[in-house]
Amino acid sequence: MTAATPPRLRFAPSPTGYLHVGGARTALFNWLWARKTGGKFLLRIEDTDKARSTDESTQAIFHGLEWLGLDWDEDVIFQGANVARHKADAERLVANGTAYLDFTTVAELERLRADADARKEPFRFDRRLATWTPDEISQKLAVGEPFTIRFRVPDGTTAWDDIVHGRIAFENKEIEDFIILRSDGTPIYNLAVVSDDIAMGITIVMRGDDHISNTPKQILLYQALGATLPQFAHVPMIHGTDGKKLSKRRDAAAVGDWEYKGILPTAMANFLALLGWSPGDDLEVMMPDELLAHFTLDRLHKKAAIFDTQKLEWMNGQHLSKRPLAEVLPRVTDALVRHGVATQAQLDADPSRTAHLVDQLRVRARTIEEVVKQARPYLIDDVEYDADAVSRSLLKDRIASADILSATRDALVNAPAWTAEALEPALRTLAESRGLAAGKIFTPLRVAVTGLSVSPGIFDVLTLIGRDRSLERLARTIDMLATTA
Ligand code: GLU
């Protein structure tokens, strides 16, 4: 018995825009399966459409895959470099009789299409039109008459066992003799894909289920070229929460948008993996090694997946808390500098304070932007007071708030040291002496020194902000409560 050969998979994007989340998800599934099985994950840039393909888009695809941690094996294949082989394959099919030259003119095709429209019938090329004798063909070739190459669809049924959908069958009579080579010698998509997948030795074609209708044509081409069929796995489309296709404008459908918004790559990969696959047991939060451990093809879904941005943010919050601090820290400090909350020099001046601050904040945030927002009071002199927090915690009873904050300030001023160990008993004693629950003191204090209602534990807050800044903010808040009506 020989061990099964490891599979060869590929991701084959067209470089005509940004890296779409749907494409990234498909790439991730291919990558996971290759890595899990010791197979290969190849990358092919389908750039035969020269008018729409751009180098910028190719770079965005590379960057997006790298950001997600999806490394590929072997050299990147550029489909446009293989046109000579595509053409040779088309000619091979003419030679073996499974394809033929079609000299029907564009004008004639348009007339036939208009006739079919008038009869309200779908237009389908009728091979009885292609009745040129070998002599006529030679003459036409000699005078340089343009022709396309069409595949001669045989009778019968074309079927395959899809890894996701099970048996899928198409009646060949529903498929017209399709063009495989244009009159300018360039290949049609289905030929280019099959020719390249054969040359790359692909054994599993895993792609979006919008390609199911191409698959019977591709299978026919494999057979005509005498090549072994790969397995096919058609993974579901991704829809918005309204059930419609993701739109570029309404949904951030580009992977780069999420990178820009400060989503962690491991969170993005985790979220994408659950679009069309689930490991069962309600397991959702998975680090990359866990994704690899759990991923199997038999748990791919048939039904369209829903791209829920709230869930992505929630997932990101989970990863923000769980990833190693060393991985999160540089992303947060970059964002702090970019948003003008701190300078790099300021952050570098006290690296352990910076690390401690980020470590405290990350567990309460879903996005890096939220961390940045929460970090402001610790790094900037001017506190921005959140109106909602102020009205809920301070303005309900202005006099009582001013009174409790004054007593709090006195207790803090008199504490023997500005450490959590010294400040905590001071405030707890105050609460007891006033017969108040500790929260009645901590909440207004938190709003007074941070401007926010969410923060790390109050003693961490006080030590991170420091004595002078904390006391000054308290004094200013007390003033504000006393002077405004
Ligand atoms: N280039 C095709 C696309 O972007 C993918 C082709 C394939 O995976 O077979 O949809």
PDB file of N, CA and C in Angstrom, residues 276-356:
ATOM      1  N   GLY A 276     -18.499  29.683   6.575  1.00  0.00           N
ATOM      2  CA  GLY A 276     -18.573  28.525   5.676  1.00  0.00           C
ATOM      3  C   GLY A 276     -17.974  27.268   6.266  1.00  0.00           C
ATOM      4  N   TRP A 277     -17.596  27.332   7.517  1.00  0.00           N
ATOM      5  CA  TRP A 277     -17.042  26.151   8.195  1.00  0.00           C
ATOM      6  C   TRP A 277     -17.284  26.308   9.683  1.00  0.00           C
ATOM      7  N   SER A 278     -17.442  25.201  10.394  1.00  0.00           N
ATOM      8  CA  SER A 278     -17.471  25.286  11.860  1.00  0.00           C
ATOM      9  C   SER A 278     -16.903  23.993  12.418  1.00  0.00           C
ATOM     10  N   PRO A 279     -16.233  24.097  13.558  1.00  0.00           N
ATOM     11  CA  PRO A 279     -15.623  22.898  14.123  1.00  0.00           C
ATOM     12  C   PRO A 279     -16.607  22.089  14.970  1.00  0.00           C
ATOM     13  N   GLY A 280     -17.787  22.623  15.220  1.00  0.00           N
ATOM     14  CA  GLY A 280     -18.750  21.934  16.085  1.00  0.00           C
ATOM     15  C   GLY A 280     -18.549  22.315  17.539  1.00  0.00           C
ATOM     16  N   ASP A 281     -19.406  21.771  18.379  1.00  0.00           N
ATOM     17  CA  ASP A 281     -19.356  22.028  19.829  1.00  0.00           C
ATOM     18  C   ASP A 281     -19.368  23.514  20.175  1.00  0.00           C
ATOM     19  N   ASP A 282     -19.979  24.336  19.323  1.00  0.00           N
ATOM     20  CA  ASP A 282     -20.060  25.773  19.586  1.00  0.00           C
ATOM     21  C   ASP A 282     -18.707  26.444  19.775  1.00  0.00           C
ATOM     22  N   LEU A 283     -17.665  25.784  19.360  1.00  0.00           N
ATOM     23  CA  LEU A 283     -16.332  26.369  19.502  1.00  0.00           C
ATOM     24  C   LEU A 283     -16.187  27.507  18.498  1.00  0.00           C
ATOM     25  N   GLU A 284     -15.781  28.676  18.968  1.00  0.00           N
ATOM     26  CA  GLU A 284     -15.655  29.810  18.049  1.00  0.00           C
ATOM     27  C   GLU A 284     -14.290  30.488  18.115  1.00  0.00           C
ATOM     28  N   VAL A 285     -13.837  30.776  19.325  1.00  0.00           N
ATOM     29  CA  VAL A 285     -12.572  31.514  19.423  1.00  0.00           C
ATOM     30  C   VAL A 285     -11.417  30.528  19.289  1.00  0.00           C
ATOM     31  N   MET A 286     -10.660  30.673  18.225  1.00  0.00           N
ATOM     32  CA  MET A 286      -9.561  29.748  17.971  1.00  0.00           C
ATOM     33  C   MET A 286      -8.321  30.514  17.513  1.00  0.00           C
ATOM     34  N   MET A 287      -7.204  30.154  18.106  1.00  0.00           N
ATOM     35  CA  MET A 287      -5.932  30.707  17.686  1.00  0.00           C
ATOM     36  C   MET A 287      -5.481  29.924  16.440  1.00  0.00           C
ATOM     37  N   PRO A 288      -4.502  30.440  15.686  1.00  0.00           N
ATOM     38  CA  PRO A 288      -4.127  29.764  14.436  1.00  0.00           C
ATOM     39  C   PRO A 288      -3.831  28.267  14.593  1.00  0.00           C
ATOM     40  N   ASP A 289      -3.128  27.890  15.651  1.00  0.00           N
ATOM     41  CA  ASP A 289      -2.807  26.457  15.794  1.00  0.00           C
ATOM     42  C   ASP A 289      -4.081  25.642  16.074  1.00  0.00           C
ATOM     43  N   GLU A 290      -5.048  26.272  16.736  1.00  0.00           N
ATOM     44  CA  GLU A 290      -6.302  25.552  16.996  1.00  0.00           C
ATOM     45  C   GLU A 290      -7.132  25.423  15.715  1.00  0.00           C
ATOM     46  N   LEU A 291      -7.086  26.464  14.896  1.00  0.00           N
ATOM     47  CA  LEU A 291      -7.784  26.384  13.607  1.00  0.00           C
ATOM     48  C   LEU A 291      -7.237  25.197  12.817  1.00  0.00           C
ATOM     49  N   LEU A 292      -5.918  25.117  12.797  1.00  0.00           N
ATOM     50  CA  LEU A 292      -5.277  24.023  12.068  1.00  0.00           C
ATOM     51  C   LEU A 292      -5.685  22.669  12.653  1.00  0.00           C
ATOM     52  N   ALA A 293      -5.719  22.603  13.967  1.00  0.00           N
ATOM     53  CA  ALA A 293      -6.050  21.329  14.603  1.00  0.00           C
ATOM     54  C   ALA A 293      -7.484  20.909  14.283  1.00  0.00           C
ATOM     55  N   HIS A 294      -8.388  21.869  14.216  1.00  0.00           N
ATOM     56  CA  HIS A 294      -9.811  21.520  14.064  1.00  0.00           C
ATOM     57  C   HIS A 294     -10.278  21.430  12.612  1.00  0.00           C
ATOM     58  N   PHE A 295      -9.547  22.070  11.693  1.00  0.00           N
ATOM     59  CA  PHE A 295     -10.086  22.198  10.336  1.00  0.00           C
ATOM     60  C   PHE A 295     -10.212  20.853   9.620  1.00  0.00           C
ATOM     61  N   THR A 296     -11.397  20.576   9.126  1.00  0.00           N
ATOM     62  CA  THR A 296     -11.595  19.397   8.267  1.00  0.00           C
ATOM     63  C   THR A 296     -12.562  19.776   7.146  1.00  0.00           C
ATOM     64  N   LEU A 297     -12.413  19.112   6.019  1.00  0.00           N
ATOM     65  CA  LEU A 297     -13.252  19.448   4.866  1.00  0.00           C
ATOM     66  C   LEU A 297     -14.693  18.990   5.076  1.00  0.00           C
ATOM     67  N   ASP A 298     -14.893  17.958   5.883  1.00  0.00           N
ATOM     68  CA  ASP A 298     -16.270  17.464   6.020  1.00  0.00           C
ATOM     69  C   ASP A 298     -17.146  18.389   6.865  1.00  0.00           C
ATOM     70  N   ARG A 299     -16.556  19.423   7.424  1.00  0.00           N
ATOM     71  CA  ARG A 299     -17.373  20.373   8.177  1.00  0.00           C
ATOM     72  C   ARG A 299     -17.571  21.699   7.428  1.00  0.00           C
ATOM     73  N   LEU A 300     -17.240  21.689   6.138  1.00  0.00           N
ATOM     74  CA  LEU A 300     -17.542  22.874   5.327  1.00  0.00           C
ATOM     75  C   LEU A 300     -19.049  22.933   5.118  1.00  0.00           C
ATOM     76  N   HIS A 301     -19.583  24.146   5.050  1.00  0.00           N
ATOM     77  CA  HIS A 301     -21.040  24.316   4.913  1.00  0.00           C
ATOM     78  C   HIS A 301     -21.453  24.489   3.455  1.00  0.00           C
ATOM     79  N   LYS A 302     -22.713  24.189   3.200  1.00  0.00           N
ATOM     80  CA  LYS A 302     -23.260  24.432   1.861  1.00  0.00           C
ATOM     81  C   LYS A 302     -23.906  25.819   1.794  1.00  0.00           C
ATOM     82  N   LYS A 303     -24.505  26.210   2.893  1.00  0.00           N
ATOM     83  CA  LYS A 303     -25.306  27.446   2.891  1.00  0.00           C
ATOM     84  C   LYS A 303     -24.438  28.691   2.955  1.00  0.00           C
ATOM     85  N   ALA A 304     -24.926  29.764   2.328  1.00  0.00           N
ATOM     86  CA  ALA A 304     -24.180  31.029   2.341  1.00  0.00           C
ATOM     87  C   ALA A 304     -23.883  31.451   3.780  1.00  0.00           C
ATOM     88  N   ALA A 305     -22.737  32.075   3.953  1.00  0.00           N
ATOM     89  CA  ALA A 305     -22.325  32.538   5.277  1.00  0.00           C
ATOM     90  C   ALA A 305     -22.675  34.012   5.422  1.00  0.00           C
ATOM     91  N   ILE A 306     -22.812  34.460   6.655  1.00  0.00           N
ATOM     92  CA  ILE A 306     -23.173  35.863   6.907  1.00  0.00           C
ATOM     93  C   ILE A 306     -21.984  36.612   7.516  1.00  0.00           C
ATOM     94  N   PHE A 307     -21.654  37.715   6.879  1.00  0.00           N
ATOM     95  CA  PHE A 307     -20.542  38.549   7.345  1.00  0.00           C
ATOM     96  C   PHE A 307     -21.091  39.560   8.338  1.00  0.00           C
ATOM     97  N   ASP A 308     -20.892  39.267   9.616  1.00  0.00           N
ATOM     98  CA  ASP A 308     -21.466  40.106  10.665  1.00  0.00           C
ATOM     99  C   ASP A 308     -20.322  40.885  11.323  1.00  0.00           C
ATOM    100  N   THR A 309     -20.272  42.185  11.039  1.00  0.00           N
ATOM    101  CA  THR A 309     -19.117  42.972  11.495  1.00  0.00           C
ATOM    102  C   THR A 309     -19.075  43.064  13.029  1.00  0.00           C
ATOM    103  N   GLN A 310     -20.254  42.996  13.653  1.00  0.00           N
ATOM    104  CA  GLN A 310     -20.256  43.031  15.129  1.00  0.00           C
ATOM    105  C   GLN A 310     -19.553  41.810  15.688  1.00  0.00           C
ATOM    106  N   LYS A 311     -19.787  40.699  14.993  1.00  0.00           N
ATOM    107  CA  LYS A 311     -19.138  39.469  15.458  1.00  0.00           C
ATOM    108  C   LYS A 311     -17.622  39.557  15.244  1.00  0.00           C
ATOM    109  N   LEU A 312     -17.245  40.177  14.136  1.00  0.00           N
ATOM    110  CA  LEU A 312     -15.806  40.347  13.878  1.00  0.00           C
ATOM    111  C   LEU A 312     -15.173  41.178  14.999  1.00  0.00           C
ATOM    112  N   GLU A 313     -15.868  42.244  15.412  1.00  0.00           N
ATOM    113  CA  GLU A 313     -15.313  43.076  16.484  1.00  0.00           C
ATOM    114  C   GLU A 313     -15.255  42.306  17.804  1.00  0.00           C
ATOM    115  N   TRP A 314     -16.285  41.537  18.055  1.00  0.00           N
ATOM    116  CA  TRP A 314     -16.281  40.712  19.262  1.00  0.00           C
ATOM    117  C   TRP A 314     -15.102  39.729  19.227  1.00  0.00           C
ATOM    118  N   MET A 315     -14.944  39.104  18.066  1.00  0.00           N
ATOM    119  CA  MET A 315     -13.848  38.145  17.898  1.00  0.00           C
ATOM    120  C   MET A 315     -12.508  38.840  18.132  1.00  0.00           C
ATOM    121  N   ASN A 316     -12.420  40.065  17.617  1.00  0.00           N
ATOM    122  CA  ASN A 316     -11.176  40.807  17.786  1.00  0.00           C
ATOM    123  C   ASN A 316     -10.905  41.089  19.257  1.00  0.00           C
ATOM    124  N   GLY A 317     -11.960  41.408  19.995  1.00  0.00           N
ATOM    125  CA  GLY A 317     -11.803  41.637  21.432  1.00  0.00           C
ATOM    126  C   GLY A 317     -11.240  40.402  22.117  1.00  0.00           C
ATOM    127  N   GLN A 318     -11.706  39.242  21.697  1.00  0.00           N
ATOM    128  CA  GLN A 318     -11.214  37.990  22.275  1.00  0.00           C
ATOM    129  C   GLN A 318      -9.724  37.812  21.990  1.00  0.00           C
ATOM    130  N   HIS A 319      -9.350  38.109  20.752  1.00  0.00           N
ATOM    131  CA  HIS A 319      -7.934  37.945  20.392  1.00  0.00           C
ATOM    132  C   HIS A 319      -7.062  39.017  21.043  1.00  0.00           C
ATOM    133  N   LEU A 320      -7.612  40.237  21.165  1.00  0.00           N
ATOM    134  CA  LEU A 320      -6.857  41.301  21.833  1.00  0.00           C
ATOM    135  C   LEU A 320      -6.456  40.861  23.239  1.00  0.00           C
ATOM    136  N   SER A 321      -7.371  40.188  23.920  1.00  0.00           N
ATOM    137  CA  SER A 321      -7.078  39.743  25.293  1.00  0.00           C
ATOM    138  C   SER A 321      -6.164  38.535  25.316  1.00  0.00           C
ATOM    139  N   LYS A 322      -6.341  37.644  24.338  1.00  0.00           N
ATOM    140  CA  LYS A 322      -5.681  36.330  24.452  1.00  0.00           C
ATOM    141  C   LYS A 322      -4.332  36.211  23.757  1.00  0.00           C
ATOM    142  N   ARG A 323      -4.073  37.042  22.780  1.00  0.00           N
ATOM    143  CA  ARG A 323      -2.792  36.911  22.074  1.00  0.00           C
ATOM    144  C   ARG A 323      -1.653  37.352  22.995  1.00  0.00           C
ATOM    145  N   PRO A 324      -0.439  36.896  22.731  1.00  0.00           N
ATOM    146  CA  PRO A 324       0.686  37.363  23.552  1.00  0.00           C
ATOM    147  C   PRO A 324       0.780  38.890  23.493  1.00  0.00           C
ATOM    148  N   LEU A 325       1.084  39.501  24.641  1.00  0.00           N
ATOM    149  CA  LEU A 325       1.161  40.972  24.691  1.00  0.00           C
ATOM    150  C   LEU A 325       2.164  41.505  23.663  1.00  0.00           C
ATOM    151  N   ALA A 326       3.255  40.764  23.480  1.00  0.00           N
ATOM    152  CA  ALA A 326       4.303  41.215  22.552  1.00  0.00           C
ATOM    153  C   ALA A 326       3.757  41.358  21.123  1.00  0.00           C
ATOM    154  N   GLU A 327       2.718  40.606  20.810  1.00  0.00           N
ATOM    155  CA  GLU A 327       2.150  40.680  19.462  1.00  0.00           C
ATOM    156  C   GLU A 327       1.204  41.883  19.344  1.00  0.00           C
ATOM    157  N   VAL A 328       0.496  42.157  20.423  1.00  0.00           N
ATOM    158  CA  VAL A 328      -0.501  43.231  20.405  1.00  0.00           C
ATOM    159  C   VAL A 328       0.162  44.601  20.565  1.00  0.00           C
ATOM    160  N   LEU A 329       1.189  44.632  21.417  1.00  0.00           N
ATOM    161  CA  LEU A 329       1.801  45.905  21.816  1.00  0.00           C
ATOM    162  C   LEU A 329       2.228  46.790  20.636  1.00  0.00           C
ATOM    163  N   PRO A 330       3.008  46.270  19.677  1.00  0.00           N
ATOM    164  CA  PRO A 330       3.447  47.178  18.605  1.00  0.00           C
ATOM    165  C   PRO A 330       2.290  47.709  17.760  1.00  0.00           C
ATOM    166  N   ARG A 331       1.240  46.901  17.616  1.00  0.00           N
ATOM    167  CA  ARG A 331       0.095  47.381  16.826  1.00  0.00           C
ATOM    168  C   ARG A 331      -0.600  48.529  17.554  1.00  0.00           C
ATOM    169  N   VAL A 332      -0.694  48.412  18.885  1.00  0.00           N
ATOM    170  CA  VAL A 332      -1.349  49.469  19.653  1.00  0.00           C
ATOM    171  C   VAL A 332      -0.468  50.724  19.675  1.00  0.00           C
ATOM    172  N   THR A 333       0.827  50.541  19.895  1.00  0.00           N
ATOM    173  CA  THR A 333       1.673  51.737  19.970  1.00  0.00           C
ATOM    174  C   THR A 333       1.707  52.448  18.611  1.00  0.00           C
ATOM    175  N   ASP A 334       1.737  51.692  17.527  1.00  0.00           N
ATOM    176  CA  ASP A 334       1.658  52.323  16.193  1.00  0.00           C
ATOM    177  C   ASP A 334       0.394  53.161  16.091  1.00  0.00           C
ATOM    178  N   ALA A 335      -0.724  52.592  16.550  1.00  0.00           N
ATOM    179  CA  ALA A 335      -2.010  53.292  16.438  1.00  0.00           C
ATOM    180  C   ALA A 335      -2.016  54.525  17.348  1.00  0.00           C
ATOM    181  N   LEU A 336      -1.414  54.415  18.523  1.00  0.00           N
ATOM    182  CA  LEU A 336      -1.371  55.572  19.439  1.00  0.00           C
ATOM    183  C   LEU A 336      -0.615  56.726  18.789  1.00  0.00           C
ATOM    184  N   VAL A 337       0.496  56.378  18.140  1.00  0.00           N
ATOM    185  CA  VAL A 337       1.297  57.414  17.489  1.00  0.00           C
ATOM    186  C   VAL A 337       0.531  57.981  16.292  1.00  0.00           C
ATOM    187  N   ARG A 338      -0.067  57.078  15.513  1.00  0.00           N
ATOM    188  CA  ARG A 338      -0.806  57.518  14.316  1.00  0.00           C
ATOM    189  C   ARG A 338      -1.961  58.445  14.683  1.00  0.00           C
ATOM    190  N   HIS A 339      -2.630  58.162  15.786  1.00  0.00           N
ATOM    191  CA  HIS A 339      -3.764  58.995  16.188  1.00  0.00           C
ATOM    192  C   HIS A 339      -3.324  60.215  17.004  1.00  0.00           C
ATOM    193  N   GLY A 340      -2.018  60.403  17.148  1.00  0.00           N
ATOM    194  CA  GLY A 340      -1.526  61.586  17.852  1.00  0.00           C
ATOM    195  C   GLY A 340      -1.759  61.552  19.355  1.00  0.00           C
ATOM    196  N   VAL A 341      -1.973  60.362  19.913  1.00  0.00           N
ATOM    197  CA  VAL A 341      -2.223  60.265  21.354  1.00  0.00           C
ATOM    198  C   VAL A 341      -0.896  60.279  22.122  1.00  0.00           C
ATOM    199  N   ALA A 342       0.144  59.809  21.492  1.00  0.00           N
ATOM    200  CA  ALA A 342       1.461  59.808  22.139  1.00  0.00           C
ATOM    201  C   ALA A 342       2.522  59.842  21.053  1.00  0.00           C
ATOM    202  N   THR A 343       3.713  60.264  21.437  1.00  0.00           N
ATOM    203  CA  THR A 343       4.825  60.149  20.490  1.00  0.00           C
ATOM    204  C   THR A 343       5.549  58.845  20.796  1.00  0.00           C
ATOM    205  N   GLN A 344       6.263  58.371  19.810  1.00  0.00           N
ATOM    206  CA  GLN A 344       7.008  57.128  20.020  1.00  0.00           C
ATOM    207  C   GLN A 344       8.001  57.317  21.167  1.00  0.00           C
ATOM    208  N   ALA A 345       8.612  58.501  21.224  1.00  0.00           N
ATOM    209  CA  ALA A 345       9.611  58.773  22.266  1.00  0.00           C
ATOM    210  C   ALA A 345       8.966  58.690  23.652  1.00  0.00           C
ATOM    211  N   GLN A 346       7.760  59.250  23.754  1.00  0.00           N
ATOM    212  CA  GLN A 346       7.038  59.222  25.034  1.00  0.00           C
ATOM    213  C   GLN A 346       6.765  57.771  25.464  1.00  0.00           C
ATOM    214  N   LEU A 347       6.354  56.947  24.492  1.00  0.00           N
ATOM    215  CA  LEU A 347       6.042  55.554  24.806  1.00  0.00           C
ATOM    216  C   LEU A 347       7.302  54.768  25.150  1.00  0.00           C
ATOM    217  N   ASP A 348       8.393  55.111  24.437  1.00  0.00           N
ATOM    218  CA  ASP A 348       9.650  54.394  24.658  1.00  0.00           C
ATOM    219  C   ASP A 348      10.330  54.810  25.958  1.00  0.00           C
ATOM    220  N   ALA A 349       9.975  56.004  26.467  1.00  0.00           N
ATOM    221  CA  ALA A 349      10.650  56.522  27.663  1.00  0.00           C
ATOM    222  C   ALA A 349      10.407  55.612  28.864  1.00  0.00           C
ATOM    223  N   ASP A 350       9.237  55.008  28.930  1.00  0.00           N
ATOM    224  CA  ASP A 350       8.942  54.120  30.057  1.00  0.00           C
ATOM    225  C   ASP A 350       8.243  52.871  29.510  1.00  0.00           C
ATOM    226  N   PRO A 351       9.039  51.976  28.916  1.00  0.00           N
ATOM    227  CA  PRO A 351       8.432  50.827  28.216  1.00  0.00           C
ATOM    228  C   PRO A 351       7.580  49.949  29.126  1.00  0.00           C
ATOM    229  N   SER A 352       7.949  49.835  30.404  1.00  0.00           N
ATOM    230  CA  SER A 352       7.145  48.924  31.225  1.00  0.00           C
ATOM    231  C   SER A 352       5.793  49.568  31.555  1.00  0.00           C
ATOM    232  N   ARG A 353       5.781  50.899  31.684  1.00  0.00           N
ATOM    233  CA  ARG A 353       4.484  51.567  31.907  1.00  0.00           C
ATOM    234  C   ARG A 353       3.614  51.388  30.653  1.00  0.00           C
ATOM    235  N   THR A 354       4.212  51.587  29.477  1.00  0.00           N
ATOM    236  CA  THR A 354       3.457  51.448  28.232  1.00  0.00           C
ATOM    237  C   THR A 354       2.887  50.033  28.132  1.00  0.00           C
ATOM    238  N   ALA A 355       3.734  49.044  28.407  1.00  0.00           N
ATOM    239  CA  ALA A 355       3.280  47.650  28.297  1.00  0.00           C
ATOM    240  C   ALA A 355       2.169  47.373  29.306  1.00  0.00           C
ATOM    241  N   HIS A 356       2.332  47.883  30.503  1.00  0.00           N
ATOM    242  CA  HIS A 356       1.317  47.650  31.541  1.00  0.00           C
ATOM    243  C   HIS A 356      -0.001  48.320  31.148  1.00  0.00           C
TER     244      HIS A 356
END
